[in-house]
Amino acid sequence: MRFTSEQRLDDGVLEREFTLGEIPGILWTPASASAPVPLILISPPPLGLRKMYPRLAGRARYYAAKYGFAAATIELPGSGDRPRWAAAEQARADLRRAVEAGEPVGDEIIDALVLPLVEKSVPEWQATLDALLSLPVIGGPVGYEGGVISIGVRLAVVEPRISAAGFFAGSFVPRSMFEEARQVSIPLQVLLQWDDEGNDRQAALDLFDAFGSKEKTLHANMGGHTGVPQFELDAGARFFARHLK
Amino acid sequence: MRFTSEQRLDDGVLEREFTLGEIPGILWTPASASAPVPLILISPPPLGLRKMYPRLAGRARYYAAKYGFAAATIELPGSGDRPRWAAAEQARADLRRAVEAGEPVGDEIIDALVLPLVEKSVPEWQATLDALLSLPVIGGPVGYEGGVISIGVRLAVVEPRISAAGFFAGSFVPRSMFEEARQVSIPLQVLLQWDDEGNDRQAALDLFDAFGSKEKTLHANMGGHTGVPQFELDAGARFFARHLK
């Protein structure tokens, strides 16, 4: 992990860009931390860190400044300036075509779109976690939130260092993920936008039902995909504050 | 409104029992309030104030001590020491019989059980609100929470002084209430116990969907009717803190 820039922000948060091999990322830490702090991994949607920076930095700085957590994000494979791969481009084109034609999005398209992304990104998140946990400022425990829900589901199953997760039930989910969801046992808080134009409400409720976790909470709010109310930021932080001690 | 007892509790909350005509109730206020405070009406389940006292007082004292709200509750018609009426006793017996026989609870039973309770208790809550708002310590705005959800739905529709409501989707709801729910327009936070033994999950989701409010949030948690997690108390307080200003 190599830090490429460092900036002390006016809310007392230290923002550092880094690269881990080919993967660019950003780390936010409370500059005044005197003991190692818990860590939130903030997984971005597959739209590129540059585009998502305001939203990601807003969440991370809130966690760092108000709750004393570190927070980090990395560019997903195939997003931002990272190399695309042909099968993903094809799946994206198929998805666009189906949506524009008003057709249902078939399982093959969803599998082709999501499963390779899960396969590629989960080990990257694990390598990032290795590197972050070796920094003196970061002690753990570790929470995970956001992004493509299937990546979070797989990580929650395979990565024992993640203690709690906040998911956003707002993306296409391969059928096989429902089986994996049953194996998730960490505390979850799941956001659902009730009128999400790109997401089937019943499928989201079924996925929530499938999670094996004994403590799981669904927060459903009105509005479309991008309409998550501002107050859910603090509700998410409080969820992590309960579990990352 | 006549105060019958007064007690200053060790968390700095003043607890006063009162009667309003034949209706007994309890008012909790932050003893140190220097300006008029917002008010939360805490509607009890129809099990009697004496039995429900620990839970009601726990909520009310939390609101008063931590958030500076006043909170009040009253005995429902037909609960505690208040006179029963024959039709309600009959409906209760019919309900018990259906539940014990494992039969579905018919619409006639639910209507007979709930609708007269709504008719009787809504004007009582309104008279209580008149009396409470005339006290110098209470300024408003007013929130409502708890109890029999149908009473809350009707109150939210007919009582413009209620600015926000927290409902518990945990009791039998007459079909006609779904129509009334569409007329509710105040901000809502709705609790749902995912495995509530006495409550149909799909009906609860349908009722949440029916509410006309632009801002409504569903908090679904695991477990049965009485298993609402402790952290929802503070989540409810924060919901009121956002809206009662």
Tab-separated table of C-alpha atoms in Angstrom, chain A residues 58-210:
chain	number	residue	atom	x	y	z
A	58	GLY	CA	-19.314	12.661	2.665
A	59	ARG	CA	-20.040	9.331	4.361
A	60	ALA	CA	-16.428	8.648	5.287
A	61	ARG	CA	-15.826	12.079	6.779
A	62	TYR	CA	-19.049	11.852	8.785
A	63	TYR	CA	-17.923	8.507	10.238
A	64	ALA	CA	-14.443	9.805	10.969
A	65	ALA	CA	-15.355	13.224	12.342
A	66	LYS	CA	-18.476	12.270	14.321
A	67	TYR	CA	-17.805	8.672	15.342
A	68	GLY	CA	-14.020	8.378	15.274
A	69	PHE	CA	-14.006	5.553	12.726
A	70	ALA	CA	-11.522	5.130	9.902
A	71	ALA	CA	-13.135	4.575	6.497
A	72	ALA	CA	-11.725	3.380	3.202
A	73	THR	CA	-12.856	2.783	-0.341
A	74	ILE	CA	-11.246	1.239	-3.434
A	75	GLU	CA	-11.996	1.370	-7.143
A	76	LEU	CA	-13.903	-1.716	-8.279
A	77	PRO	CA	-12.427	-3.869	-11.077
A	78	GLY	CA	-13.632	-2.500	-14.418
A	79	SER	CA	-14.634	0.905	-12.954
A	80	GLY	CA	-12.948	4.322	-13.223
A	81	ASP	CA	-9.605	4.012	-15.015
A	82	ARG	CA	-9.251	0.298	-14.285
A	83	PRO	CA	-9.236	-2.054	-17.291
A	84	ARG	CA	-12.592	-3.322	-18.526
A	85	TRP	CA	-13.064	-6.909	-19.625
A	86	ALA	CA	-15.027	-7.982	-22.641
A	87	ALA	CA	-17.617	-10.172	-20.910
A	88	ALA	CA	-18.593	-7.376	-18.516
A	89	GLU	CA	-18.939	-4.878	-21.384
A	90	GLN	CA	-21.143	-7.389	-23.169
A	91	ALA	CA	-23.301	-7.946	-20.070
A	92	ARG	CA	-23.653	-4.198	-19.572
A	93	ALA	CA	-24.751	-3.768	-23.196
A	94	ASP	CA	-27.251	-6.634	-22.826
A	95	LEU	CA	-28.620	-5.057	-19.664
A	96	ARG	CA	-28.999	-1.653	-21.321
A	97	ARG	CA	-30.769	-3.224	-24.266
A	98	ALA	CA	-33.214	-5.150	-22.056
A	99	VAL	CA	-33.987	-2.104	-19.889
A	100	GLU	CA	-34.483	0.177	-22.895
A	101	ALA	CA	-36.758	-2.386	-24.553
A	102	GLY	CA	-38.750	-2.637	-21.322
A	103	GLU	CA	-38.005	-6.370	-21.166
A	104	PRO	CA	-37.393	-8.291	-17.954
A	105	VAL	CA	-33.664	-8.622	-17.237
A	106	GLY	CA	-32.885	-12.339	-17.560
A	107	ASP	CA	-30.902	-14.392	-15.055
A	108	GLU	CA	-28.064	-14.940	-17.571
A	109	ILE	CA	-27.549	-11.183	-17.913
A	110	ILE	CA	-27.538	-10.649	-14.128
A	111	ASP	CA	-25.154	-13.572	-13.571
A	112	ALA	CA	-22.787	-12.342	-16.310
A	113	LEU	CA	-22.910	-8.823	-14.925
A	114	VAL	CA	-22.474	-9.546	-11.235
A	115	LEU	CA	-20.750	-12.882	-10.585
A	116	PRO	CA	-17.385	-12.062	-12.247
A	117	LEU	CA	-17.386	-8.737	-10.401
A	118	VAL	CA	-17.868	-10.596	-7.100
A	119	GLU	CA	-15.103	-13.087	-7.990
A	120	LYS	CA	-12.648	-10.327	-8.831
A	121	SER	CA	-13.418	-7.787	-6.158
A	122	VAL	CA	-13.724	-9.930	-3.027
A	123	PRO	CA	-9.995	-10.897	-2.975
A	124	GLU	CA	-9.141	-7.257	-3.659
A	125	TRP	CA	-11.147	-6.151	-0.652
A	126	GLN	CA	-9.408	-8.816	1.431
A	127	ALA	CA	-5.958	-7.652	0.311
A	128	THR	CA	-6.972	-4.069	1.072
A	129	LEU	CA	-8.122	-5.156	4.512
A	130	ASP	CA	-4.755	-6.856	5.142
A	131	ALA	CA	-2.959	-3.636	4.251
A	132	LEU	CA	-5.278	-1.341	6.218
A	133	LEU	CA	-5.160	-3.453	9.374
A	134	SER	CA	-1.356	-3.269	9.316
A	135	LEU	CA	-1.510	0.525	9.729
A	136	PRO	CA	-0.998	1.614	13.355
A	137	VAL	CA	-4.003	3.969	13.281
A	138	ILE	CA	-6.442	1.158	12.454
A	139	GLY	CA	-7.315	-1.419	15.071
A	140	GLY	CA	-10.701	-2.803	14.080
A	141	PRO	CA	-13.301	-4.171	14.445
A	142	VAL	CA	-14.288	-3.855	10.787
A	143	GLY	CA	-17.621	-2.961	9.241
A	144	TYR	CA	-18.551	-3.069	5.559
A	145	GLU	CA	-21.173	-1.076	3.710
A	146	GLY	CA	-22.584	-0.075	0.415
A	147	GLY	CA	-21.982	-0.793	-3.189
A	148	VAL	CA	-22.981	-3.911	-5.085
A	149	ILE	CA	-24.878	-5.996	-2.535
A	150	SER	CA	-23.613	-9.325	-3.930
A	151	ILE	CA	-20.003	-8.328	-3.205
A	152	GLY	CA	-21.019	-7.589	0.373
A	153	VAL	CA	-22.851	-10.888	0.735
A	154	ARG	CA	-19.843	-12.903	-0.451
A	155	LEU	CA	-17.462	-10.897	1.739
A	156	ALA	CA	-19.696	-11.343	4.780
A	157	VAL	CA	-19.599	-15.102	4.199
A	158	VAL	CA	-15.885	-15.572	3.489
A	159	GLU	CA	-14.209	-12.807	5.520
A	160	PRO	CA	-14.368	-13.403	9.291
A	161	ARG	CA	-12.748	-10.036	10.066
A	162	ILE	CA	-15.952	-8.234	9.032
A	163	SER	CA	-18.163	-7.888	12.121
A	164	ALA	CA	-21.208	-6.021	10.793
A	165	ALA	CA	-22.493	-4.871	7.414
A	166	GLY	CA	-24.811	-2.254	5.988
A	167	PHE	CA	-26.298	-3.272	2.650
A	168	PHE	CA	-28.305	-1.343	0.084
A	169	ALA	CA	-30.900	-3.591	-1.551
A	170	GLY	CA	-30.649	-1.702	-4.764
A	171	SER	CA	-28.973	-3.756	-7.463
A	172	PHE	CA	-29.527	-6.901	-9.485
A	173	VAL	CA	-28.879	-10.015	-7.407
A	174	PRO	CA	-28.005	-13.395	-8.979
A	175	ARG	CA	-30.208	-16.243	-7.765
A	176	SER	CA	-27.211	-18.078	-6.361
A	177	MET	CA	-26.675	-15.185	-3.946
A	178	PHE	CA	-29.886	-16.070	-2.092
A	179	GLU	CA	-28.201	-19.332	-1.097
A	180	GLU	CA	-25.086	-17.467	0.034
A	181	ALA	CA	-27.257	-15.009	1.963
A	182	ARG	CA	-28.430	-17.851	4.218
A	183	GLN	CA	-24.814	-18.337	5.303
A	184	VAL	CA	-24.409	-14.736	6.449
A	185	SER	CA	-24.485	-14.567	10.242
A	186	ILE	CA	-23.137	-11.114	11.171
A	187	PRO	CA	-25.471	-8.257	12.201
A	188	LEU	CA	-26.937	-6.477	9.173
A	189	GLN	CA	-28.730	-3.239	8.469
A	190	VAL	CA	-30.364	-3.258	5.034
A	191	LEU	CA	-31.617	-0.177	3.200
A	192	LEU	CA	-34.482	-0.537	0.742
A	193	GLN	CA	-35.886	2.219	-1.442
A	194	TRP	CA	-39.572	1.343	-1.672
A	195	ASP	CA	-40.006	2.595	-5.255
A	196	ASP	CA	-36.557	1.759	-6.622
A	197	GLU	CA	-36.996	1.831	-10.383
A	198	GLY	CA	-34.131	-0.627	-10.975
A	199	ASN	CA	-34.957	-3.065	-8.219
A	200	ASP	CA	-37.805	-5.468	-7.597
A	201	ARG	CA	-39.293	-4.788	-4.143
A	202	GLN	CA	-40.407	-8.351	-3.509
A	203	ALA	CA	-36.980	-9.705	-4.474
A	204	ALA	CA	-35.370	-7.290	-2.022
A	205	LEU	CA	-37.733	-8.410	0.759
A	206	ASP	CA	-37.015	-12.054	-0.117
A	207	LEU	CA	-33.269	-11.399	0.102
A	208	PHE	CA	-33.696	-9.707	3.489
A	209	ASP	CA	-35.700	-12.713	4.626
A	210	ALA	CA	-32.982	-15.079	3.373
